[in-house]
Amino acid sequence: ADIFQEFAKQFMKWIREVLHGYEISSSILVRITELLEEFSIKIAYKQLPNVCSIHYKFPPKLKPSLVERVNSASVEMACRIDMAGGWTDTPPITYSVNNPAVLNIAVKVDHKKPIGCEVGKLIGFEGIYLISDLGSVLKYHSADEVVRNCSQPSKLGSLMCAIINASGFINEEIEDGVKKHRFDWNLLSDSNARGLMVRFRSDLPHGSGLGTSSILAAAILTALWTLFRRDFTRDDVVKTVLKIEQHHTTGGGWQDQVGGIVEGAKMITLDPSNQEVRWKVLPISAEFREEIERRLVLVYTGKTRLAKDLLQAVILNWLRSDSDILDAFKRLSNDAFEAATLMEQQTFPLKQCVNYHELKKTFASGSEPLFVADLIRCLKERNFVEEAWIAGAGGGGFLYVWLQRNVRVEDLRKFFQLCSAFNQLTVSSIEIDENPLQITTN
């Protein structure tokens, strides 16, 4: 970050020298600054280490498994609740801060795994068919279409295209000096199959803050590799989803996919020797689990946010080497380690969760919308909750609330129904998921 700050300072000095004697409006200087910031972000992403770069072992080369035949594969996955340390997992920041660490929990929502997909080979149909949970269908006739769509996140189906490309289903060839892409139908192990169906669902609202996009990417990637009869590990999925986020240009980190793949509560860190993701599952007693599932609930605020906008704001603040931001990253990491220790002692780390909430507001304006701040204040004043903190990057989506001991989920639902200011809000229960990734084949 210091290098970029010095570069920006020297560049602006050069601009002023070049334009000396000319009348420059403040709006032009602002625009130059904006362009410089955009350039700095691009340079930062270009310098990502191999473990996160799409220019190194992407897609990964996986060996065939010993499974003889798979016609279709289904995957269901949990979502994740982030409790401490989020933002320290975000590239390029995660490779510069000391001891990046995140504590999160894999959970079911309202008694079910909220994210799922099914993939299968098609005979009599050509191309790739993407089918959403709403029934809409996108068809891609050529591999070139898929590749073009990978890094355009505003386009429908873009994330799915990035996942398909990352799965190894597309081969790159040079034909008459022109780069061409072809679907690798041989991976379906059926000479009659020239079609691939990908059906996906999420029971969570858009912009939920529960890690949906990365976890959905993990689910679809797992299903595709199972269909292709590839031999892979959870670590392969975690690494590749991290690269999918860079390929898709949304720039997400590593905590979401680990949160949805690995069971229960876990402490997630980076190995300083090779910068690879590591995790440690934290033991939870039956009594402690019962308390968490009774008192930790989700309130959907109805406000959606674009995580990428918040992400870019945070990265810019980090690149500027703002002392408050750098200190906040240190506190995030320290709190994650403290929270993990408390969890191992069967104590819920409420103080660290609240610190996490406050630190998120430090990183980007808009992390806590006025409506959410009013909601938290109201719930505390009426003694429904002990504390509350925003999910994910914030800015909307879900709010995590820790109920007072004498309050039930039904009490909170009833209050919202009777309160005109909050009668559109919904409340969901959670269950800690000890088997968050389920694969079914046919």
Tab-separated table of C-alpha atoms in Angstrom:
chain	number	residue	atom	x	y	z
A	1	ALA	CA	0.000	0.000	0.000
A	2	ASP	CA	2.898	2.390	0.779
A	3	ILE	CA	4.253	1.881	-2.754
A	4	PHE	CA	0.935	2.868	-4.321
A	5	GLN	CA	0.627	5.905	-2.054
A	6	GLU	CA	4.089	7.110	-3.073
A	7	PHE	CA	3.319	6.413	-6.750
A	8	ALA	CA	0.095	8.434	-6.508
A	9	LYS	CA	1.913	11.328	-4.836
A	10	GLN	CA	4.632	11.408	-7.504
A	11	PHE	CA	2.101	11.053	-10.325
A	12	MET	CA	0.019	14.004	-9.085
A	13	LYS	CA	3.220	16.045	-8.705
A	14	TRP	CA	4.112	15.205	-12.313
A	15	ILE	CA	0.625	16.159	-13.521
A	16	ARG	CA	0.878	19.561	-11.838
A	17	GLU	CA	4.325	20.156	-13.361
A	18	VAL	CA	3.141	19.203	-16.857
A	19	LEU	CA	0.067	21.400	-16.576
A	20	HIS	CA	1.868	24.284	-14.849
A	21	GLY	CA	0.574	27.596	-16.134
A	22	TYR	CA	-2.688	26.107	-17.334
A	23	GLU	CA	-5.952	26.774	-15.575
A	24	ILE	CA	-7.212	23.435	-14.285
A	25	SER	CA	-10.664	23.065	-12.818
A	26	SER	CA	-11.108	21.160	-9.587
A	27	SER	CA	-13.408	18.722	-11.405
A	28	ILE	CA	-10.577	17.758	-13.769
A	29	LEU	CA	-8.228	17.147	-10.842
A	30	VAL	CA	-10.896	15.037	-9.171
A	31	ARG	CA	-11.329	12.993	-12.351
A	32	ILE	CA	-7.553	12.507	-12.664
A	33	THR	CA	-7.498	11.285	-9.071
A	34	GLU	CA	-10.357	8.864	-9.763
A	35	LEU	CA	-8.568	7.451	-12.809
A	36	LEU	CA	-5.388	7.074	-10.787
A	37	GLU	CA	-7.273	5.211	-8.073
A	38	GLU	CA	-8.862	2.874	-10.626
A	39	PHE	CA	-5.421	2.246	-12.111
A	40	SER	CA	-3.969	1.532	-8.647
A	41	ILE	CA	-6.649	-1.078	-7.965
A	42	LYS	CA	-5.962	-2.783	-11.308
A	43	ILE	CA	-2.220	-2.856	-10.605
A	44	ALA	CA	-2.854	-4.311	-7.143
A	45	TYR	CA	-4.905	-7.141	-8.657
A	46	LYS	CA	-2.252	-7.757	-11.319
A	47	GLN	CA	0.282	-8.407	-8.560
A	48	LEU	CA	-1.722	-11.107	-6.799
A	49	PRO	CA	0.339	-14.181	-5.844
A	50	ASN	CA	0.000	-17.413	-7.825
A	51	VAL	CA	-2.316	-18.964	-5.246
A	52	CYS	CA	-4.901	-16.316	-6.156
A	53	SER	CA	-4.013	-15.568	-9.776
A	54	ILE	CA	-6.024	-16.776	-12.765
A	55	HIS	CA	-2.756	-16.758	-14.736
A	56	TYR	CA	-1.385	-19.709	-12.747
A	57	LYS	CA	-2.843	-23.243	-12.804
A	58	PHE	CA	-6.277	-22.031	-13.846
A	59	PRO	CA	-8.334	-24.039	-14.484
A	60	PRO	CA	-6.663	-26.620	-12.227
A	61	LYS	CA	-5.578	-29.925	-13.761
A	62	LEU	CA	-7.392	-32.643	-11.811
A	63	LYS	CA	-6.879	-36.374	-12.174
A	64	PRO	CA	-9.798	-38.643	-13.141
A	65	SER	CA	-11.561	-40.378	-10.274
A	66	LEU	CA	-12.292	-44.109	-10.159
A	67	VAL	CA	-16.057	-43.585	-10.510
A	68	GLU	CA	-17.262	-45.383	-13.642
A	69	ARG	CA	-20.234	-43.275	-14.719
A	70	VAL	CA	-22.171	-40.215	-13.547
A	71	ASN	CA	-25.240	-38.928	-15.403
A	72	SER	CA	-26.091	-36.119	-13.010
A	73	ALA	CA	-24.880	-34.642	-9.728
A	74	SER	CA	-26.679	-32.567	-7.105
A	75	VAL	CA	-25.108	-30.492	-4.348
A	76	GLU	CA	-26.683	-28.786	-1.343
A	77	MET	CA	-24.726	-26.392	0.863
A	78	ALA	CA	-25.016	-24.385	4.040
A	79	CYS	CA	-24.404	-20.637	4.146
A	80	ARG	CA	-22.073	-18.941	6.616
A	81	ILE	CA	-22.360	-16.507	9.511
A	82	ASP	CA	-19.285	-14.284	9.876
A	83	MET	CA	-18.420	-13.441	13.472
A	84	ALA	CA	-14.997	-11.772	13.359
A	85	GLY	CA	-12.127	-10.959	11.023
A	86	GLY	CA	-13.973	-10.424	7.746
A	87	TRP	CA	-12.232	-8.120	5.218
A	88	THR	CA	-8.828	-9.567	6.222
A	89	ASP	CA	-9.537	-12.373	3.726
A	90	THR	CA	-9.949	-10.007	0.769
A	91	PRO	CA	-7.328	-9.912	-2.019
A	92	PRO	CA	-5.039	-8.060	-2.386
A	93	ILE	CA	-5.292	-6.966	1.267
A	94	THR	CA	-5.089	-10.491	2.668
A	95	TYR	CA	-1.562	-10.936	1.277
A	96	SER	CA	-0.268	-7.768	2.959
A	97	VAL	CA	-1.833	-7.612	6.429
A	98	ASN	CA	-0.322	-9.510	9.338
A	99	ASN	CA	-2.119	-12.695	10.412
A	100	PRO	CA	-5.346	-12.456	8.372
A	101	ALA	CA	-7.974	-14.526	10.156
A	102	VAL	CA	-11.744	-15.061	10.057
A	103	LEU	CA	-14.088	-16.851	12.434
A	104	ASN	CA	-17.344	-18.068	10.884
A	105	ILE	CA	-19.984	-20.786	11.224
A	106	ALA	CA	-21.705	-23.007	8.632
A	107	VAL	CA	-25.464	-22.876	9.207
A	108	LYS	CA	-28.784	-24.037	7.857
A	109	VAL	CA	-31.480	-21.370	7.609
A	110	ASP	CA	-35.003	-22.249	8.700
A	111	HIS	CA	-34.029	-25.940	8.951
A	112	LYS	CA	-32.602	-26.351	5.434
A	113	LYS	CA	-29.452	-25.838	3.402
A	114	PRO	CA	-30.270	-22.653	1.467
A	115	ILE	CA	-27.986	-23.110	-1.557
A	116	GLY	CA	-28.074	-25.908	-4.113
A	117	CYS	CA	-27.578	-26.990	-7.704
A	118	GLU	CA	-27.954	-29.890	-10.101
A	119	VAL	CA	-25.861	-30.557	-13.196
A	120	GLY	CA	-26.372	-33.196	-15.844
A	121	LYS	CA	-25.528	-34.272	-19.368
A	122	LEU	CA	-28.116	-33.668	-22.100
A	123	ILE	CA	-28.747	-35.857	-25.137
A	124	GLY	CA	-30.663	-34.310	-28.009
A	125	PHE	CA	-29.819	-30.759	-26.916
A	126	GLU	CA	-26.680	-28.816	-27.809
A	127	GLY	CA	-24.910	-26.167	-25.746
A	128	ILE	CA	-25.064	-25.136	-22.109
A	129	TYR	CA	-28.397	-24.504	-20.404
A	130	LEU	CA	-28.467	-22.459	-17.182
A	131	ILE	CA	-31.743	-22.766	-15.270
A	132	SER	CA	-32.406	-20.524	-12.265
A	133	ASP	CA	-34.657	-21.267	-9.305
A	134	LEU	CA	-37.237	-18.941	-10.880
A	135	GLY	CA	-37.323	-21.105	-14.009
A	136	SER	CA	-35.562	-18.693	-16.360
A	137	VAL	CA	-33.268	-20.351	-18.913
A	138	LEU	CA	-30.068	-19.034	-20.459
A	139	LYS	CA	-28.544	-20.943	-23.356
A	140	TYR	CA	-24.963	-20.655	-24.597
A	141	HIS	CA	-24.292	-22.110	-28.045
A	142	SER	CA	-20.525	-21.657	-28.056
A	143	ALA	CA	-17.624	-21.710	-25.627
A	144	ASP	CA	-16.554	-18.284	-26.902
A	145	GLU	CA	-19.860	-16.867	-25.617
A	146	VAL	CA	-19.192	-18.318	-22.183
A	147	VAL	CA	-15.624	-16.981	-22.000
A	148	ARG	CA	-16.687	-13.485	-23.115
A	149	ASN	CA	-19.291	-13.367	-20.359
A	150	CYS	CA	-16.973	-14.489	-17.530
A	151	SER	CA	-15.648	-11.099	-16.473
A	152	GLN	CA	-18.805	-9.019	-16.954
A	153	PRO	CA	-20.559	-9.304	-13.569
A	154	SER	CA	-23.405	-6.997	-14.577
A	155	LYS	CA	-24.494	-9.478	-17.276
A	156	LEU	CA	-26.979	-12.232	-16.546
A	157	GLY	CA	-25.282	-15.596	-16.124
A	158	SER	CA	-21.798	-14.111	-15.813
A	159	LEU	CA	-20.915	-15.896	-12.553
A	160	MET	CA	-22.092	-19.233	-13.978
A	161	CYS	CA	-19.903	-18.690	-17.040
A	162	ALA	CA	-16.876	-18.021	-14.832
A	163	ILE	CA	-17.583	-21.218	-12.874
A	164	ILE	CA	-17.953	-23.320	-16.033
A	165	ASN	CA	-14.698	-21.942	-17.411
A	166	ALA	CA	-12.944	-22.664	-14.099
A	167	SER	CA	-14.223	-26.252	-14.114
A	168	GLY	CA	-11.998	-27.144	-17.078
A	169	PHE	CA	-14.936	-27.735	-19.427
A	170	ILE	CA	-13.571	-25.243	-21.965
A	171	ASN	CA	-10.399	-25.787	-24.001
A	172	GLU	CA	-8.443	-22.958	-25.589
A	173	GLU	CA	-7.002	-23.424	-29.086
A	174	ILE	CA	-5.206	-21.262	-31.656
A	175	GLU	CA	-6.767	-21.530	-35.113
A	176	ASP	CA	-5.253	-19.519	-37.994
A	177	GLY	CA	-3.647	-17.225	-35.442
A	178	VAL	CA	-6.964	-16.609	-33.700
A	179	LYS	CA	-7.764	-17.767	-30.171
A	180	LYS	CA	-10.766	-20.111	-30.154
A	181	HIS	CA	-12.585	-21.924	-27.371
A	182	ARG	CA	-14.259	-25.341	-27.486
A	183	PHE	CA	-16.433	-27.272	-25.054
A	184	ASP	CA	-14.720	-30.473	-23.913
A	185	TRP	CA	-17.622	-32.899	-24.379
A	186	ASN	CA	-15.288	-35.810	-23.632
A	187	LEU	CA	-15.581	-34.910	-19.940
A	188	LEU	CA	-19.188	-36.134	-20.025
A	189	SER	CA	-17.981	-39.642	-20.980
A	190	ASP	CA	-20.909	-40.086	-23.349
A	191	SER	CA	-20.468	-39.866	-27.116
A	192	ASN	CA	-24.128	-38.886	-27.530
A	193	ALA	CA	-24.056	-35.968	-25.062
A	194	ARG	CA	-23.583	-32.518	-26.565
A	195	GLY	CA	-25.485	-30.596	-23.929
A	196	LEU	CA	-24.883	-29.606	-20.312
A	197	MET	CA	-27.613	-28.548	-17.885
A	198	VAL	CA	-26.839	-26.437	-14.803
A	199	ARG	CA	-29.801	-25.812	-12.504
A	200	PHE	CA	-29.181	-23.673	-9.422
A	201	ARG	CA	-31.087	-22.193	-6.510
A	202	SER	CA	-30.642	-19.947	-3.513
A	203	ASP	CA	-33.328	-19.545	-0.884
A	204	LEU	CA	-31.560	-16.405	0.328
A	205	PRO	CA	-32.444	-12.924	-0.941
A	206	HIS	CA	-30.056	-11.061	-3.232
A	207	GLY	CA	-27.353	-9.242	-1.288
A	208	SER	CA	-27.977	-11.301	1.837
A	209	GLY	CA	-24.470	-10.930	3.278
A	210	LEU	CA	-24.289	-14.671	3.974
A	211	GLY	CA	-21.678	-15.485	1.314
A	212	THR	CA	-24.149	-16.712	-1.308
A	213	SER	CA	-22.214	-16.092	-4.536
A	214	SER	CA	-18.986	-17.786	-3.418
A	215	ILE	CA	-20.859	-20.683	-1.828
A	216	LEU	CA	-23.005	-21.126	-4.940
A	217	ALA	CA	-19.795	-21.135	-6.994
A	218	ALA	CA	-18.418	-23.843	-4.691
A	219	ALA	CA	-21.612	-25.888	-5.069
A	220	ILE	CA	-21.683	-25.724	-8.877
A	221	LEU	CA	-17.947	-26.368	-9.176
A	222	THR	CA	-18.274	-29.405	-6.896
A	223	ALA	CA	-21.210	-30.717	-8.925
A	224	LEU	CA	-19.420	-30.231	-12.257
A	225	TRP	CA	-16.230	-31.934	-11.105
A	226	THR	CA	-18.331	-34.807	-9.774
A	227	LEU	CA	-20.133	-35.087	-13.131
A	228	PHE	CA	-16.792	-34.959	-14.964
A	229	ARG	CA	-15.478	-37.711	-12.641
A	230	ARG	CA	-12.583	-35.612	-11.363
A	231	ASP	CA	-10.683	-36.414	-8.167
A	232	PHE	CA	-10.718	-33.307	-5.945
A	233	THR	CA	-10.562	-32.131	-2.328
A	234	ARG	CA	-12.256	-29.370	-0.355
A	235	ASP	CA	-8.998	-27.438	-0.632
A	236	ASP	CA	-9.191	-27.626	-4.452
A	237	VAL	CA	-12.676	-26.097	-4.316
A	238	VAL	CA	-11.616	-23.325	-1.920
A	239	LYS	CA	-8.617	-22.364	-4.084
A	240	THR	CA	-10.546	-22.411	-7.344
A	241	VAL	CA	-13.493	-20.384	-6.023
A	242	LEU	CA	-11.006	-17.742	-4.867
A	243	LYS	CA	-9.729	-17.570	-8.451
A	244	ILE	CA	-13.277	-17.550	-9.835
A	245	GLU	CA	-13.915	-14.377	-7.822
A	246	GLN	CA	-10.919	-12.731	-9.501
A	247	HIS	CA	-11.921	-14.104	-12.930
A	248	HIS	CA	-15.424	-12.728	-12.436
A	249	THR	CA	-13.852	-9.393	-11.318
A	250	THR	CA	-15.951	-9.287	-8.133
A	251	GLY	CA	-12.775	-9.776	-6.102
A	252	GLY	CA	-14.143	-11.785	-3.184
A	253	GLY	CA	-11.967	-13.437	-0.581
A	254	TRP	CA	-11.661	-16.914	0.917
A	255	GLN	CA	-13.881	-16.916	3.983
A	256	ASP	CA	-17.256	-17.494	2.281
A	257	GLN	CA	-16.458	-20.743	0.485
A	258	VAL	CA	-14.679	-22.155	3.541
A	259	GLY	CA	-17.678	-21.098	5.606
A	260	GLY	CA	-20.042	-23.094	3.404
A	261	ILE	CA	-17.805	-26.121	2.822
A	262	VAL	CA	-16.281	-26.806	6.241
A	263	GLU	CA	-18.423	-28.001	9.124
A	264	GLY	CA	-19.503	-25.984	12.143
A	265	ALA	CA	-17.501	-23.136	13.653
A	266	LYS	CA	-13.952	-22.720	12.393
A	267	MET	CA	-10.990	-20.402	12.535
A	268	ILE	CA	-9.663	-19.676	9.034
A	269	THR	CA	-6.169	-18.312	8.414
A	270	LEU	CA	-3.459	-18.016	5.764
A	271	ASP	CA	-0.341	-20.145	5.998
A	272	PRO	CA	2.500	-17.556	5.934
A	273	SER	CA	4.862	-20.025	4.240
A	274	ASN	CA	2.797	-20.444	1.064
A	275	GLN	CA	-0.203	-18.073	1.477
A	276	GLU	CA	-2.674	-20.929	1.241
A	277	VAL	CA	-5.908	-21.061	3.224
A	278	ARG	CA	-5.999	-23.199	6.375
A	279	TRP	CA	-8.803	-23.869	8.834
A	280	LYS	CA	-9.341	-25.327	12.283
A	281	VAL	CA	-12.765	-26.661	13.299
A	282	LEU	CA	-13.691	-25.550	16.823
A	283	PRO	CA	-15.409	-28.107	19.089
A	284	ILE	CA	-18.862	-27.058	20.331
A	285	SER	CA	-20.668	-28.842	23.150
A	286	ALA	CA	-24.330	-29.818	22.831
A	287	GLU	CA	-25.275	-27.262	25.492
A	288	PHE	CA	-23.362	-24.421	23.811
A	289	ARG	CA	-24.788	-25.365	20.428
A	290	GLU	CA	-28.331	-25.229	21.853
A	291	GLU	CA	-27.685	-21.732	23.237
A	292	ILE	CA	-26.318	-20.457	19.916
A	293	GLU	CA	-29.224	-21.881	17.922
A	294	ARG	CA	-31.754	-20.436	20.383
A	295	ARG	CA	-30.309	-16.944	20.695
A	296	LEU	CA	-28.632	-16.224	17.335
A	297	VAL	CA	-31.229	-15.372	14.680
A	298	LEU	CA	-31.305	-13.625	11.310
A	299	VAL	CA	-33.372	-10.545	10.525
A	300	TYR	CA	-33.664	-9.665	6.851
A	301	THR	CA	-33.586	-5.878	6.566
A	302	GLY	CA	-35.025	-5.750	3.050
A	303	LYS	CA	-32.173	-3.518	1.960
A	304	THR	CA	-29.873	-4.858	-0.754
A	305	ARG	CA	-26.336	-3.704	-1.387
A	306	LEU	CA	-23.707	-4.228	-4.060
A	307	ALA	CA	-20.740	-5.867	-2.373
A	308	LYS	CA	-18.370	-4.899	-5.199
A	309	ASP	CA	-18.910	-1.160	-4.558
A	310	LEU	CA	-18.139	-1.587	-0.859
A	311	LEU	CA	-15.148	-3.768	-1.735
A	312	GLN	CA	-13.578	-1.142	-3.984
A	313	ALA	CA	-14.066	1.540	-1.331
A	314	VAL	CA	-12.287	-0.610	1.248
A	315	ILE	CA	-9.402	-1.465	-1.099
A	316	LEU	CA	-8.920	2.214	-1.957
A	317	ASN	CA	-8.802	3.176	1.714
A	318	TRP	CA	-6.214	0.447	2.244
A	319	LEU	CA	-4.129	1.565	-0.763
A	320	ARG	CA	-4.069	5.095	0.660
A	321	SER	CA	-2.393	3.660	3.786
A	322	ASP	CA	-4.812	5.489	6.042
A	323	SER	CA	-3.526	4.883	9.578
A	324	ASP	CA	-7.036	4.306	10.965
A	325	ILE	CA	-7.724	1.687	8.290
A	326	LEU	CA	-4.427	-0.120	8.854
A	327	ASP	CA	-5.090	-0.145	12.601
A	328	ALA	CA	-8.609	-1.461	11.982
A	329	PHE	CA	-7.228	-4.428	10.018
A	330	LYS	CA	-4.922	-5.259	12.915
A	331	ARG	CA	-7.862	-5.117	15.333
A	332	LEU	CA	-9.969	-7.319	13.055
A	333	SER	CA	-7.341	-10.036	13.087
A	334	ASN	CA	-6.731	-9.803	16.838
A	335	ASP	CA	-10.464	-9.987	17.544
A	336	ALA	CA	-10.805	-13.088	15.364
A	337	PHE	CA	-8.170	-14.921	17.414
A	338	GLU	CA	-9.773	-13.773	20.679
A	339	ALA	CA	-13.215	-14.851	19.451
A	340	ALA	CA	-11.926	-18.292	18.467
A	341	THR	CA	-10.420	-18.771	21.928
A	342	LEU	CA	-13.749	-17.876	23.546
A	343	MET	CA	-15.624	-20.285	21.278
A	344	GLU	CA	-13.274	-23.080	22.328
A	345	GLN	CA	-14.135	-22.153	25.922
A	346	GLN	CA	-17.855	-22.526	25.006
A	347	THR	CA	-18.475	-18.786	25.374
A	348	PHE	CA	-20.101	-16.760	22.620
A	349	PRO	CA	-17.745	-13.883	21.613
A	350	LEU	CA	-20.352	-11.131	21.694
A	351	LYS	CA	-17.907	-8.292	22.390
A	352	GLN	CA	-15.794	-9.267	19.369
A	353	CYS	CA	-18.898	-9.481	17.153
A	354	VAL	CA	-19.874	-5.938	18.173
A	355	ASN	CA	-16.315	-4.715	17.561
A	356	TYR	CA	-16.540	-6.344	14.127
A	357	HIS	CA	-19.736	-4.399	13.422
A	358	GLU	CA	-18.101	-1.100	14.394
A	359	LEU	CA	-14.966	-1.828	12.376
A	360	LYS	CA	-17.025	-2.546	9.261
A	361	LYS	CA	-18.408	0.987	9.538
A	362	THR	CA	-14.826	2.298	9.626
A	363	PHE	CA	-14.001	0.698	6.291
A	364	ALA	CA	-16.791	2.020	4.095
A	365	SER	CA	-19.534	4.591	4.475
A	366	GLY	CA	-22.917	2.996	3.972
A	367	SER	CA	-22.002	-0.232	5.747
A	368	GLU	CA	-24.697	0.535	8.295
A	369	PRO	CA	-27.678	2.236	6.584
A	370	LEU	CA	-29.768	4.585	8.737
A	371	PHE	CA	-32.670	2.121	8.693
A	372	VAL	CA	-30.446	-0.628	10.105
A	373	ALA	CA	-29.039	1.679	12.803
A	374	ASP	CA	-32.602	2.627	13.807
A	375	LEU	CA	-33.602	-1.045	13.875
A	376	ILE	CA	-30.704	-2.008	16.154
A	377	ARG	CA	-31.439	0.895	18.490
A	378	CYS	CA	-35.136	-0.004	18.662
A	379	LEU	CA	-34.476	-3.687	19.400
A	380	LYS	CA	-32.072	-2.782	22.195
A	381	GLU	CA	-34.355	-0.157	23.735
A	382	ARG	CA	-37.229	-2.635	23.830
A	383	ASN	CA	-34.916	-5.234	25.348
A	384	PHE	CA	-35.385	-7.824	22.591
A	385	VAL	CA	-31.698	-8.225	21.812
A	386	GLU	CA	-28.451	-8.029	23.701
A	387	GLU	CA	-26.446	-7.096	20.598
A	388	ALA	CA	-26.686	-7.069	16.796
A	389	TRP	CA	-24.173	-6.888	13.946
A	390	ILE	CA	-24.396	-6.638	10.178
A	391	ALA	CA	-23.842	-9.642	7.917
A	392	GLY	CA	-20.972	-9.756	5.455
A	393	ALA	CA	-19.823	-6.438	4.024
A	394	GLY	CA	-22.887	-4.681	5.403
A	395	GLY	CA	-24.934	-2.048	3.629
A	396	GLY	CA	-28.070	-4.185	3.885
A	397	GLY	CA	-28.921	-7.846	3.665
A	398	PHE	CA	-29.262	-9.746	6.940
A	399	LEU	CA	-28.704	-8.512	10.462
A	400	TYR	CA	-27.450	-10.997	13.045
A	401	VAL	CA	-29.142	-10.535	16.419
A	402	TRP	CA	-28.289	-12.136	19.764
A	403	LEU	CA	-31.550	-12.387	21.697
A	404	GLN	CA	-31.937	-11.664	25.383
A	405	ARG	CA	-32.163	-14.885	27.395
A	406	ASN	CA	-35.903	-14.535	28.002
A	407	VAL	CA	-36.797	-13.661	24.381
A	408	ARG	CA	-37.930	-16.247	21.830
A	409	VAL	CA	-37.825	-16.045	18.043
A	410	GLU	CA	-41.640	-15.965	18.054
A	411	ASP	CA	-41.580	-12.852	20.275
A	412	LEU	CA	-39.435	-11.010	17.744
A	413	ARG	CA	-41.641	-12.066	14.829
A	414	LYS	CA	-44.755	-10.872	16.665
A	415	PHE	CA	-43.169	-7.503	17.441
A	416	PHE	CA	-42.304	-6.919	13.782
A	417	GLN	CA	-45.821	-7.862	12.682
A	418	LEU	CA	-47.352	-5.310	15.053
A	419	CYS	CA	-44.860	-2.506	14.349
A	420	SER	CA	-45.682	-0.489	11.208
A	421	ALA	CA	-42.061	0.635	10.786
A	422	PHE	CA	-40.776	-2.938	10.676
A	423	ASN	CA	-43.701	-5.096	9.551
A	424	GLN	CA	-41.934	-5.995	6.284
A	425	LEU	CA	-39.005	-7.605	8.094
A	426	THR	CA	-38.607	-11.366	8.303
A	427	VAL	CA	-36.943	-13.459	10.999
A	428	SER	CA	-35.133	-16.744	10.348
A	429	SER	CA	-33.732	-19.348	12.706
A	430	ILE	CA	-30.342	-21.014	12.227
A	431	GLU	CA	-28.861	-24.432	12.926
A	432	ILE	CA	-25.138	-25.120	13.047
A	433	ASP	CA	-24.411	-27.479	10.146
A	434	GLU	CA	-21.915	-30.261	10.828
A	435	ASN	CA	-22.290	-31.656	7.298
A	436	PRO	CA	-22.583	-28.506	5.181
A	437	LEU	CA	-21.662	-29.997	1.781
A	438	GLN	CA	-23.839	-32.849	0.506
A	439	ILE	CA	-23.294	-34.489	-2.889
A	440	THR	CA	-25.781	-36.838	-4.581
A	441	THR	CA	-25.097	-38.620	-7.879
A	442	ASN	CA	-27.168	-40.540	-10.376
